[in-house]
Amino acid sequence: MSNIYDIVIIGGGPAGLSAGIYGGRAKLKTAILEKGTVGGMAATTREMVNYPGFKTSTGPELTKAMADHAREFGTEINKDEVKDIDLNGEIKVIKTKKGKEYQTRAIIIAVGSQPRLLNIPGEKEFRGDGVSYCATCDAECYEGLHVVVVGNGDAAIEEAMFITKYASKVTIIVIHDEGTLDCNKLSAEKAFKNDKIEFIWKSVVTEIKGENAVTGVTIKNLKTGIIQELQTDGVFIYVGMVPETGFLKGKVEMDERGYLSCNGLMETSVSGVYAAGDVRTKYLRQVSTAVGDGATAAVAAERYIAEQESFRNYVLNSDKPILMAFWDPVVQESLDLLSVLEKTVADHGDAVNLIKIDMSRTKMIAQKYNVSKVPTVLYLQGKDEFTVFDDENCIAKLDAFLKRNI
Amino acid sequence: MKLKSLNAITFEEEIYDNGQPCLVVFSRKNCHVCAEVVPMLEEAAENYIDSFGFFYVDVEDESDLFKRFSLRGVPQILFFNNGEYQGKLGGLLEEERVVEKIEEVRMG
């Protein structure tokens, strides 16, 4: 059996695991690469109450079931990290930190996102010494102490409530006007009722202070400009997420925040490269939407591999010369050309095979033959030998060419 | 290489009685950052089989040890040489950072 993988999935959270289930089930040689915890961000969620079919579950439980499910279908889950990635060419190459090299026909990027840093003085310095991004890990260390939480989304408010189990007081620093929180209404109501929680509105943290460990924070009121010091033993930061796409810069198109842009098939700007889950530009980042992305990406990748395969077989094994027409549904001229071409081929007694290539769907073949505009027609003499017809008179020229050659 | 797990008694023996240069990672099962840092240490340990000790403390099983060093969270890597505390590294870490510190401790 070939060592070339059909699909390599980067990231083992719900999106990657779901893609692994679909890939394995389709009998594709599939591997998932995960550098940390299988289950990803979801594996750190204590309580999950909105994943359809599971009224109450935990992140670790749910993601472990997904991982077992993927393995049962034959998908490998390997603990490793991508060091280098080459997306050019039909066979893509991934080099890992452990020194392995993966060759694969398709890649699904499901790397998710990481907590965003505030980038303020003291944040890096006191990481692990009072600055934390994980209440599950660290809340217990603040038994009877005062803790500051920065942020006001779902994660910030829900984690703040979890920390009140241990801390004597939790102060939440909110950038918005009094009473406005970005989190869901239910959590907001619970937080307002929790008498261990206090809010400081319309403010940001500008510095984290301490000596060996955190002793306080500097808070600036955005309305009045007044700066105040607040004593605290710990700072938990929940100010949103950033995608982990640094290693793809200049290789795959992304938006200004680094999220990967893709279409409904989860295709990125590179043929054979798909994105799924939190890493892509999308409206809702949840386990339930991630698994949908993963399924779509795997099926799209499966079809892409099949198309590539049949294209290769068809071109290589064709008993007649091949005429390749590159078209695009939005270019009327190319649509017109297709019907003219069909007639031309028929006029020549069907002595050539006409293949139509939709440039809006597959870019790989166009790249292979250096085609950048539509319409373009190629006449293939041999595997790598071809004649190009792409100007205004191409039909007339082609007609003459076919008369000479057939 | 799996890291040797310590409890309050074996901690005394390894860190203070044996006194070899070593590190101890304080970790817990459900912490995802630990799940990235611990395997990295397990790999690094291969390169220091007889020259540097690598130990593991589960803070849930050994909460007294955890409290003794008044740590604020996990993972935390504490370094020792001749039974003396040589500093610590906390949170998510690159392997290079840890190796640098190991070399510093070994050089004394």
Short mmCIF file of C-alpha atoms in Angstrom, two decimals:
data_model
loop_
_atom_site.label_atom_id
_atom_site.label_comp_id
_atom_site.label_asym_id
_atom_site.label_seq_id
_atom_site.Cartn_x
_atom_site.Cartn_y
_atom_site.Cartn_z
CA MET A 1 0.00 0.00 0.00
CA SER A 2 1.18 3.48 -0.86
CA ASN A 3 2.60 5.66 1.88
CA ILE A 4 0.76 8.64 0.49
CA TYR A 5 -2.15 9.68 2.65
CA ASP A 6 -5.47 10.67 1.15
CA ILE A 7 -6.27 13.18 3.89
CA VAL A 8 -4.11 14.64 6.63
CA ILE A 9 -6.10 16.63 9.16
CA ILE A 10 -4.20 19.20 11.19
CA GLY A 11 -5.87 19.57 14.58
CA GLY A 12 -7.73 17.03 16.70
CA GLY A 13 -10.64 19.06 18.06
CA PRO A 14 -14.28 18.32 17.17
CA ALA A 15 -13.85 19.62 13.58
CA GLY A 16 -10.77 17.48 12.94
CA LEU A 17 -12.23 14.40 14.65
CA SER A 18 -15.45 14.69 12.68
CA ALA A 19 -13.45 14.97 9.44
CA GLY A 20 -11.50 11.91 10.63
CA ILE A 21 -14.72 9.94 11.10
CA TYR A 22 -15.95 10.78 7.59
CA GLY A 23 -12.53 10.22 6.01
CA GLY A 24 -12.04 6.86 7.73
CA ARG A 25 -15.55 5.72 6.90
CA ALA A 26 -14.94 6.54 3.22
CA LYS A 27 -11.97 4.14 3.41
CA LEU A 28 -9.51 6.94 2.79
CA LYS A 29 -6.06 6.72 4.33
CA THR A 30 -6.56 9.42 6.93
CA ALA A 31 -4.38 10.82 9.71
CA ILE A 32 -5.05 13.47 12.32
CA LEU A 33 -2.10 15.42 13.73
CA GLU A 34 -2.64 16.90 17.19
CA LYS A 35 0.09 18.66 19.12
CA GLY A 36 -1.71 18.88 22.46
CA THR A 37 -4.89 17.36 23.82
CA VAL A 38 -7.07 15.29 21.54
CA GLY A 39 -10.42 17.06 21.74
CA GLY A 40 -8.93 20.53 21.48
CA MET A 41 -10.56 23.49 23.13
CA ALA A 42 -13.76 21.49 23.64
CA ALA A 43 -11.88 19.03 25.85
CA THR A 44 -11.36 21.85 28.35
CA THR A 45 -15.06 22.60 28.67
CA ARG A 46 -16.44 21.30 31.93
CA GLU A 47 -20.09 21.34 31.05
CA MET A 48 -21.69 20.98 27.68
CA VAL A 49 -25.42 21.44 27.55
CA ASN A 50 -26.21 22.35 23.94
CA TYR A 51 -24.70 19.57 21.87
CA PRO A 52 -27.75 17.98 20.23
CA GLY A 53 -28.72 14.66 21.72
CA PHE A 54 -26.63 15.04 24.86
CA LYS A 55 -28.50 17.03 27.47
CA THR A 56 -25.53 17.13 29.81
CA SER A 57 -22.09 16.04 28.86
CA THR A 58 -18.56 17.16 29.52
CA GLY A 59 -16.02 18.26 26.95
CA PRO A 60 -13.59 15.42 27.70
CA GLU A 61 -16.37 12.79 27.54
CA LEU A 62 -17.79 14.00 24.25
CA THR A 63 -14.45 14.48 22.50
CA LYS A 64 -13.11 11.14 23.71
CA ALA A 65 -16.15 9.45 22.18
CA MET A 66 -15.43 11.30 18.91
CA ALA A 67 -11.78 10.24 18.95
CA ASP A 68 -12.69 6.58 19.63
CA HIS A 69 -15.23 6.77 16.82
CA ALA A 70 -12.61 8.08 14.36
CA ARG A 71 -10.08 5.43 15.39
CA GLU A 72 -12.69 2.68 14.92
CA PHE A 73 -13.02 3.74 11.29
CA GLY A 74 -9.29 3.35 10.85
CA THR A 75 -8.17 6.95 11.16
CA GLU A 76 -4.77 7.45 12.80
CA ILE A 77 -4.50 10.05 15.55
CA ASN A 78 -0.86 11.05 15.92
CA LYS A 79 0.62 13.32 18.53
CA ASP A 80 2.84 15.66 16.58
CA GLU A 81 3.18 19.25 15.47
CA VAL A 82 3.53 20.73 11.99
CA LYS A 83 6.90 22.34 11.46
CA ASP A 84 6.79 22.99 7.75
CA ILE A 85 4.12 22.68 5.11
CA ASP A 86 4.28 22.68 1.31
CA LEU A 87 0.92 23.10 -0.39
CA ASN A 88 2.17 23.42 -3.96
CA GLY A 89 1.63 20.47 -6.20
CA GLU A 90 -0.86 17.64 -6.25
CA ILE A 91 0.91 15.82 -3.44
CA LYS A 92 1.28 18.10 -0.46
CA VAL A 93 4.04 17.63 2.09
CA ILE A 94 3.93 18.16 5.85
CA LYS A 95 7.07 17.98 7.97
CA THR A 96 6.60 17.55 11.70
CA LYS A 97 8.46 18.39 14.85
CA LYS A 98 9.08 14.69 15.49
CA GLY A 99 10.86 14.49 12.13
CA LYS A 100 8.15 12.67 10.22
CA GLU A 101 7.15 13.57 6.69
CA TYR A 102 3.57 13.15 5.55
CA GLN A 103 2.71 13.13 1.85
CA THR A 104 -0.95 13.65 1.22
CA ARG A 105 -3.46 14.34 -1.54
CA ALA A 106 -5.64 16.61 0.58
CA ILE A 107 -5.26 18.59 3.80
CA ILE A 108 -7.94 19.71 6.22
CA ILE A 109 -6.87 22.55 8.49
CA ALA A 110 -8.73 22.34 11.79
CA VAL A 111 -6.22 23.98 14.12
CA GLY A 112 -8.76 26.07 16.00
CA SER A 113 -7.81 29.12 17.98
CA GLN A 114 -5.94 30.17 21.12
CA PRO A 115 -6.80 32.69 23.82
CA ARG A 116 -5.90 36.20 22.75
CA LEU A 117 -3.31 37.98 24.87
CA LEU A 118 -3.85 41.50 26.17
CA ASN A 119 -0.23 42.41 25.42
CA ILE A 120 0.08 44.62 28.49
CA PRO A 121 3.07 44.94 30.83
CA GLY A 122 3.25 42.09 33.36
CA GLU A 123 1.10 39.68 31.37
CA LYS A 124 3.92 37.50 30.04
CA GLU A 125 6.08 37.96 33.11
CA PHE A 126 3.46 36.64 35.53
CA ARG A 127 2.02 33.89 33.35
CA GLY A 128 1.73 30.97 35.74
CA ASP A 129 2.39 33.28 38.68
CA GLY A 130 -1.02 34.83 38.91
CA VAL A 131 -1.88 35.34 35.25
CA SER A 132 -4.02 32.52 33.90
CA TYR A 133 -6.14 31.67 30.86
CA CYS A 134 -7.64 28.50 32.33
CA ALA A 135 -9.94 28.51 35.35
CA THR A 136 -10.26 24.71 35.29
CA CYS A 137 -6.51 24.46 35.77
CA ASP A 138 -5.88 27.20 38.27
CA ALA A 139 -9.03 28.37 40.07
CA GLU A 140 -8.38 26.12 43.07
CA CYS A 141 -5.15 27.98 43.83
CA TYR A 142 -7.17 31.06 44.73
CA GLU A 143 -9.06 29.64 47.70
CA GLY A 144 -10.13 32.63 49.79
CA LEU A 145 -8.31 35.16 47.58
CA HIS A 146 -9.40 38.05 45.37
CA VAL A 147 -9.32 37.45 41.62
CA VAL A 148 -9.78 39.77 38.64
CA VAL A 149 -11.37 38.50 35.43
CA VAL A 150 -10.85 40.50 32.23
CA GLY A 151 -13.51 40.16 29.53
CA ASN A 152 -17.26 39.74 29.29
CA GLY A 153 -18.05 37.07 26.68
CA ASP A 154 -19.45 33.61 27.46
CA ALA A 155 -16.08 32.26 28.55
CA ALA A 156 -15.25 35.22 30.80
CA ILE A 157 -18.56 35.22 32.67
CA GLU A 158 -18.91 31.44 32.97
CA GLU A 159 -15.32 31.04 34.17
CA ALA A 160 -15.78 33.93 36.62
CA MET A 161 -18.70 32.06 38.15
CA PHE A 162 -16.62 28.89 38.38
CA ILE A 163 -13.84 30.81 40.15
CA THR A 164 -16.30 32.05 42.82
CA LYS A 165 -16.40 28.45 44.09
CA TYR A 166 -12.91 29.10 45.47
CA ALA A 167 -12.12 32.82 45.51
CA SER A 168 -13.55 35.15 48.15
CA LYS A 169 -14.30 37.80 45.54
CA VAL A 170 -14.18 38.07 41.76
CA THR A 171 -13.99 41.47 40.06
CA ILE A 172 -14.87 41.48 36.37
CA ILE A 173 -13.42 44.29 34.26
CA VAL A 174 -15.84 45.14 31.44
CA ILE A 175 -15.06 47.46 28.55
CA HIS A 176 -18.75 48.30 27.89
CA ASP A 177 -21.19 50.65 29.63
CA GLU A 178 -22.80 49.55 32.86
CA GLY A 179 -25.11 46.56 32.45
CA THR A 180 -23.81 45.49 29.00
CA LEU A 181 -22.21 42.06 28.70
CA ASP A 182 -21.40 40.18 25.48
CA CYS A 183 -22.22 36.80 27.01
CA ASN A 184 -25.52 34.92 26.75
CA LYS A 185 -28.44 36.31 28.77
CA LEU A 186 -28.73 33.35 31.09
CA SER A 187 -25.11 33.61 32.22
CA ALA A 188 -25.41 37.40 32.57
CA GLU A 189 -28.42 37.05 34.88
CA LYS A 190 -26.64 34.45 36.99
CA ALA A 191 -23.54 36.63 37.25
CA PHE A 192 -25.54 39.71 38.30
CA LYS A 193 -27.14 37.64 41.08
CA ASN A 194 -23.85 36.17 42.32
CA ASP A 195 -22.89 38.19 45.40
CA LYS A 196 -19.19 37.25 45.13
CA ILE A 197 -18.99 38.97 41.74
CA GLU A 198 -18.42 42.70 41.29
CA PHE A 199 -18.17 44.60 38.04
CA ILE A 200 -16.00 47.53 37.02
CA TRP A 201 -17.59 49.03 33.90
CA LYS A 202 -16.25 51.00 30.95
CA SER A 203 -12.70 50.07 31.94
CA VAL A 204 -9.63 48.18 30.77
CA VAL A 205 -6.62 46.68 32.54
CA THR A 206 -3.44 48.49 31.46
CA GLU A 207 -0.84 46.75 33.62
CA ILE A 208 -0.38 43.70 35.83
CA LYS A 209 1.85 44.33 38.83
CA GLY A 210 3.71 42.20 41.31
CA GLU A 211 7.09 41.00 42.45
CA ASN A 212 7.32 37.23 42.58
CA ALA A 213 3.63 36.88 41.88
CA VAL A 214 0.74 39.14 40.97
CA THR A 215 -0.26 41.66 43.64
CA GLY A 216 -2.45 44.04 41.69
CA VAL A 217 -3.65 45.55 38.43
CA THR A 218 -3.90 49.06 37.01
CA ILE A 219 -7.33 49.88 35.66
CA LYS A 220 -8.22 52.75 33.38
CA ASN A 221 -11.74 54.11 33.07
CA LEU A 222 -12.29 54.84 29.38
CA LYS A 223 -14.97 57.47 30.03
CA THR A 224 -13.27 59.56 32.71
CA GLY A 225 -9.65 58.64 32.02
CA ILE A 226 -9.20 58.00 35.74
CA ILE A 227 -6.57 55.41 36.58
CA GLN A 228 -6.86 53.27 39.70
CA GLU A 229 -4.90 50.46 41.30
CA LEU A 230 -6.72 47.35 42.41
CA GLN A 231 -5.17 44.75 44.70
CA THR A 232 -5.59 41.21 43.48
CA ASP A 233 -3.93 37.81 43.75
CA GLY A 234 -4.73 36.61 40.27
CA VAL A 235 -5.83 37.76 36.84
CA PHE A 236 -7.81 35.49 34.51
CA ILE A 237 -7.89 36.78 30.95
CA TYR A 238 -10.73 35.95 28.54
CA VAL A 239 -10.63 38.51 25.77
CA GLY A 240 -11.48 36.37 22.79
CA MET A 241 -9.49 34.07 20.61
CA VAL A 242 -7.03 34.22 17.74
CA PRO A 243 -6.65 31.54 15.06
CA GLU A 244 -3.40 29.58 15.00
CA THR A 245 -2.67 30.23 11.34
CA GLY A 246 0.76 31.87 11.51
CA PHE A 247 2.34 28.86 9.77
CA LEU A 248 0.03 29.35 6.77
CA LYS A 249 0.82 33.03 6.13
CA GLY A 250 1.42 33.65 2.43
CA LYS A 251 0.29 30.10 1.63
CA VAL A 252 -3.47 30.21 2.16
CA GLU A 253 -5.75 33.24 1.91
CA MET A 254 -6.92 34.55 5.28
CA ASP A 255 -8.85 37.54 6.57
CA GLU A 256 -7.22 40.42 8.40
CA ARG A 257 -7.55 38.59 11.72
CA GLY A 258 -5.94 35.41 10.41
CA TYR A 259 -9.09 33.29 10.01
CA LEU A 260 -9.17 31.21 6.82
CA SER A 261 -11.74 32.24 4.26
CA CYS A 262 -13.52 29.38 2.55
CA ASN A 263 -16.65 28.59 0.57
CA GLY A 264 -19.54 26.27 1.35
CA LEU A 265 -17.41 23.24 0.47
CA MET A 266 -14.81 24.37 3.06
CA GLU A 267 -12.34 24.88 0.20
CA THR A 268 -9.60 27.40 0.92
CA SER A 269 -7.79 29.39 -1.74
CA VAL A 270 -5.56 26.37 -2.44
CA SER A 271 -6.87 23.31 -4.33
CA GLY A 272 -7.03 20.26 -2.12
CA VAL A 273 -6.72 22.32 1.08
CA TYR A 274 -9.80 22.64 3.26
CA ALA A 275 -10.56 24.39 6.55
CA ALA A 276 -12.97 23.33 9.30
CA GLY A 277 -14.07 24.56 12.70
CA ASP A 278 -13.03 27.63 14.67
CA VAL A 279 -10.11 28.42 12.36
CA ARG A 280 -12.33 29.60 9.51
CA THR A 281 -14.24 32.82 9.09
CA LYS A 282 -17.72 31.95 10.36
CA TYR A 283 -20.69 33.17 12.32
CA LEU A 284 -20.87 30.70 15.21
CA ARG A 285 -17.98 28.82 16.80
CA GLN A 286 -19.44 25.83 18.65
CA VAL A 287 -18.85 22.08 18.77
CA SER A 288 -22.09 21.60 16.87
CA THR A 289 -20.95 23.80 13.98
CA ALA A 290 -17.39 22.45 14.01
CA VAL A 291 -18.50 18.85 13.43
CA GLY A 292 -20.57 20.00 10.43
CA ASP A 293 -17.55 21.75 8.94
CA GLY A 294 -15.43 18.65 9.48
CA ALA A 295 -17.96 16.41 7.72
CA THR A 296 -18.29 18.81 4.77
CA ALA A 297 -14.54 19.23 4.41
CA ALA A 298 -13.91 15.47 4.45
CA VAL A 299 -16.59 14.73 1.87
CA ALA A 300 -15.41 17.62 -0.35
CA ALA A 301 -11.86 16.30 -0.04
CA GLU A 302 -13.02 12.79 -0.91
CA ARG A 303 -14.71 14.06 -4.09
CA TYR A 304 -11.71 16.17 -4.98
CA ILE A 305 -9.43 13.13 -4.68
CA ALA A 306 -11.80 11.06 -6.81
CA GLU A 307 -11.94 13.79 -9.48
CA GLN A 308 -8.18 14.04 -9.56
CA GLU A 309 -7.91 10.30 -9.87
CA SER A 310 -10.44 10.00 -12.67
CA PHE A 311 -8.88 12.97 -14.48
CA ARG A 312 -5.49 11.30 -14.34
CA ASN A 313 -6.85 7.99 -15.57
CA TYR A 314 -8.91 9.59 -18.30
CA VAL A 315 -6.09 11.72 -19.66
CA LEU A 316 -3.41 9.06 -19.41
CA ASN A 317 -5.52 6.21 -20.73
CA SER A 318 -7.43 8.08 -23.41
CA ASP A 319 -7.40 6.34 -26.78
CA LYS A 320 -7.96 9.68 -28.54
CA PRO A 321 -6.20 13.04 -28.26
CA ILE A 322 -7.61 15.27 -25.53
CA LEU A 323 -9.09 18.71 -25.95
CA MET A 324 -9.33 20.55 -22.64
CA ALA A 325 -11.61 23.56 -22.34
CA PHE A 326 -11.22 25.80 -19.31
CA TRP A 327 -14.38 27.70 -18.51
CA ASP A 328 -16.02 29.62 -15.71
CA PRO A 329 -19.78 29.93 -15.11
CA VAL A 330 -19.52 33.71 -14.68
CA VAL A 331 -17.65 34.25 -17.96
CA GLN A 332 -20.32 34.24 -20.69
CA GLU A 333 -17.68 34.12 -23.43
CA SER A 334 -16.41 30.82 -22.06
CA LEU A 335 -19.93 29.37 -21.97
CA ASP A 336 -20.45 30.33 -25.61
CA LEU A 337 -17.15 28.77 -26.51
CA LEU A 338 -18.14 25.43 -24.96
CA SER A 339 -21.10 24.99 -27.31
CA VAL A 340 -19.02 26.03 -30.32
CA LEU A 341 -16.33 23.54 -29.25
CA GLU A 342 -18.82 20.71 -29.01
CA LYS A 343 -19.86 21.39 -32.57
CA THR A 344 -16.25 21.60 -33.74
CA VAL A 345 -15.45 18.26 -32.12
CA ALA A 346 -18.52 16.69 -33.72
CA ASP A 347 -17.51 18.18 -37.09
CA HIS A 348 -14.23 16.35 -36.78
CA GLY A 349 -16.01 13.06 -36.30
CA ASP A 350 -15.46 12.93 -32.52
CA ALA A 351 -11.82 12.08 -33.16
CA VAL A 352 -10.84 13.92 -29.97
CA ASN A 353 -12.15 13.71 -26.40
CA LEU A 354 -13.44 17.04 -25.09
CA ILE A 355 -12.94 17.64 -21.34
CA LYS A 356 -14.56 20.69 -19.78
CA ILE A 357 -12.86 22.13 -16.72
CA ASP A 358 -14.77 24.51 -14.47
CA MET A 359 -12.10 26.91 -13.22
CA SER A 360 -14.33 28.12 -10.38
CA ARG A 361 -14.25 24.61 -8.88
CA THR A 362 -10.87 23.15 -9.66
CA LYS A 363 -7.73 25.20 -9.88
CA MET A 364 -5.26 22.36 -9.73
CA ILE A 365 -5.52 21.33 -13.40
CA ALA A 366 -5.28 24.93 -14.57
CA GLN A 367 -2.18 25.38 -12.43
CA LYS A 368 -0.68 22.23 -13.85
CA TYR A 369 -0.98 23.56 -17.42
CA ASN A 370 -0.26 27.19 -16.49
CA VAL A 371 -3.71 28.36 -17.55
CA SER A 372 -4.76 31.64 -15.97
CA LYS A 373 -7.58 32.97 -18.13
CA VAL A 374 -10.88 31.70 -19.47
CA PRO A 375 -11.69 30.66 -22.02
CA THR A 376 -8.58 28.67 -22.84
CA VAL A 377 -8.43 25.50 -24.93
CA LEU A 378 -5.58 23.01 -24.79
CA TYR A 379 -4.87 20.25 -27.26
CA LEU A 380 -2.94 17.46 -25.56
CA GLN A 381 -0.59 15.49 -27.76
CA GLY A 382 1.17 13.57 -25.05
CA LYS A 383 1.33 13.58 -21.30
CA ASP A 384 3.23 16.84 -21.04
CA GLU A 385 3.03 18.12 -24.58
CA PHE A 386 0.25 20.48 -25.50
CA THR A 387 -0.81 23.36 -27.75
CA VAL A 388 -2.62 26.40 -26.37
CA PHE A 389 -5.51 28.24 -28.02
CA ASP A 390 -6.60 31.26 -26.00
CA ASP A 391 -7.03 34.26 -28.30
CA GLU A 392 -10.07 35.67 -30.14
CA ASN A 393 -9.66 33.50 -33.20
CA CYS A 394 -8.99 30.36 -31.27
CA ILE A 395 -11.89 28.41 -32.78
CA ALA A 396 -10.78 29.09 -36.34
CA LYS A 397 -7.18 28.25 -35.43
CA LEU A 398 -8.24 25.11 -33.62
CA ASP A 399 -10.39 24.06 -36.57
CA ALA A 400 -7.42 24.45 -38.90
CA PHE A 401 -5.15 22.70 -36.41
CA LEU A 402 -7.50 19.71 -36.11
CA LYS A 403 -7.79 19.45 -39.89
CA ARG A 404 -4.02 19.26 -40.16
CA ASN A 405 -3.50 16.81 -37.34
CA ILE A 406 -6.39 14.38 -37.52
CA MET B 1 9.95 8.36 28.57
CA LYS B 2 7.32 8.48 31.28
CA LEU B 3 8.24 10.85 34.10
CA LYS B 4 8.65 9.38 37.58
CA SER B 5 5.72 10.34 39.76
CA LEU B 6 6.48 11.69 43.25
CA ASN B 7 4.49 11.81 46.47
CA ALA B 8 5.36 13.70 49.67
CA ILE B 9 7.80 10.97 50.83
CA THR B 10 9.57 10.22 47.55
CA PHE B 11 9.78 13.97 46.93
CA GLU B 12 11.96 14.31 50.06
CA GLU B 13 14.14 11.41 48.97
CA GLU B 14 14.69 12.45 45.37
CA ILE B 15 14.95 16.21 45.74
CA TYR B 16 16.66 16.64 49.11
CA ASP B 17 18.42 13.34 49.91
CA ASN B 18 19.70 12.42 46.44
CA GLY B 19 20.17 16.06 45.54
CA GLN B 20 20.78 15.45 41.85
CA PRO B 21 20.00 18.36 39.52
CA CYS B 22 16.41 17.89 38.45
CA LEU B 23 13.06 19.38 37.59
CA VAL B 24 9.60 18.65 38.94
CA VAL B 25 6.52 19.42 36.92
CA PHE B 26 3.35 20.11 38.88
CA SER B 27 0.42 19.12 36.74
CA ARG B 28 -3.19 18.01 36.81
CA LYS B 29 -5.13 15.59 34.67
CA ASN B 30 -7.77 17.93 33.25
CA CYS B 31 -5.48 20.83 32.35
CA HIS B 32 -4.96 21.19 28.60
CA VAL B 33 -1.80 23.28 28.88
CA CYS B 34 -0.29 20.51 31.04
CA ALA B 35 -1.24 18.06 28.32
CA GLU B 36 1.06 19.97 25.97
CA VAL B 37 3.90 20.61 28.41
CA VAL B 38 4.20 17.13 29.99
CA PRO B 39 4.76 15.21 26.71
CA MET B 40 7.37 17.80 25.74
CA LEU B 41 9.20 17.07 29.02
CA GLU B 42 8.88 13.33 28.45
CA GLU B 43 10.67 13.78 25.14
CA ALA B 44 13.33 16.08 26.54
CA ALA B 45 14.01 13.57 29.34
CA GLU B 46 15.35 11.08 26.77
CA ASN B 47 18.38 13.32 26.30
CA TYR B 48 19.24 13.50 30.02
CA ILE B 49 18.82 9.94 31.22
CA ASP B 50 21.65 9.93 33.77
CA SER B 51 22.47 13.60 34.01
CA PHE B 52 19.24 15.32 35.00
CA GLY B 53 16.18 14.15 36.88
CA PHE B 54 12.64 14.58 35.54
CA PHE B 55 9.79 14.18 38.02
CA TYR B 56 6.04 14.59 38.02
CA VAL B 57 3.64 15.64 40.78
CA ASP B 58 -0.11 15.34 40.36
CA VAL B 59 -1.47 18.32 42.31
CA GLU B 60 -4.82 16.68 42.94
CA ASP B 61 -3.26 13.60 44.52
CA GLU B 62 -0.54 15.60 46.30
CA SER B 63 -2.24 18.85 47.25
CA ASP B 64 0.05 19.36 50.28
CA LEU B 65 3.14 19.44 48.08
CA PHE B 66 1.42 21.92 45.80
CA LYS B 67 0.49 24.19 48.70
CA ARG B 68 3.96 24.00 50.18
CA PHE B 69 5.42 25.86 47.21
CA SER B 70 2.46 28.29 47.15
CA LEU B 71 2.06 27.85 43.42
CA ARG B 72 -0.59 29.74 41.47
CA GLY B 73 -1.69 27.23 38.94
CA VAL B 74 -0.42 24.50 36.70
CA PRO B 75 1.68 23.53 34.88
CA GLN B 76 4.67 24.75 36.86
CA ILE B 77 8.17 23.38 36.47
CA LEU B 78 10.38 23.74 39.56
CA PHE B 79 14.14 23.26 39.30
CA PHE B 80 16.41 21.90 42.04
CA ASN B 81 20.11 21.22 42.51
CA ASN B 82 21.65 19.75 45.69
CA GLY B 83 18.23 20.06 47.23
CA GLU B 84 18.18 23.80 46.65
CA TYR B 85 15.43 25.53 44.73
CA GLN B 86 16.74 27.03 41.48
CA GLY B 87 13.66 28.78 40.14
CA LYS B 88 10.63 27.83 38.09
CA LEU B 89 8.90 28.15 34.76
CA GLY B 90 5.12 28.36 34.43
CA GLY B 91 2.38 28.04 31.85
CA LEU B 92 2.75 27.15 28.19
CA LEU B 93 6.43 26.78 27.31
CA GLU B 94 8.66 26.15 24.35
CA GLU B 95 11.07 23.25 24.70
CA GLU B 96 14.02 25.63 24.09
CA ARG B 97 13.14 27.61 27.21
CA VAL B 98 13.18 24.46 29.36
CA VAL B 99 16.43 23.18 27.87
CA GLU B 100 18.05 26.56 28.51
CA LYS B 101 17.02 26.41 32.16
CA ILE B 102 18.16 22.79 32.51
CA GLU B 103 21.62 23.75 31.22
CA GLU B 104 21.74 26.71 33.60
CA VAL B 105 20.91 24.48 36.57
CA ARG B 106 23.42 21.79 35.50
CA MET B 107 26.21 24.34 35.20
CA GLY B 108 25.35 25.43 38.74
#
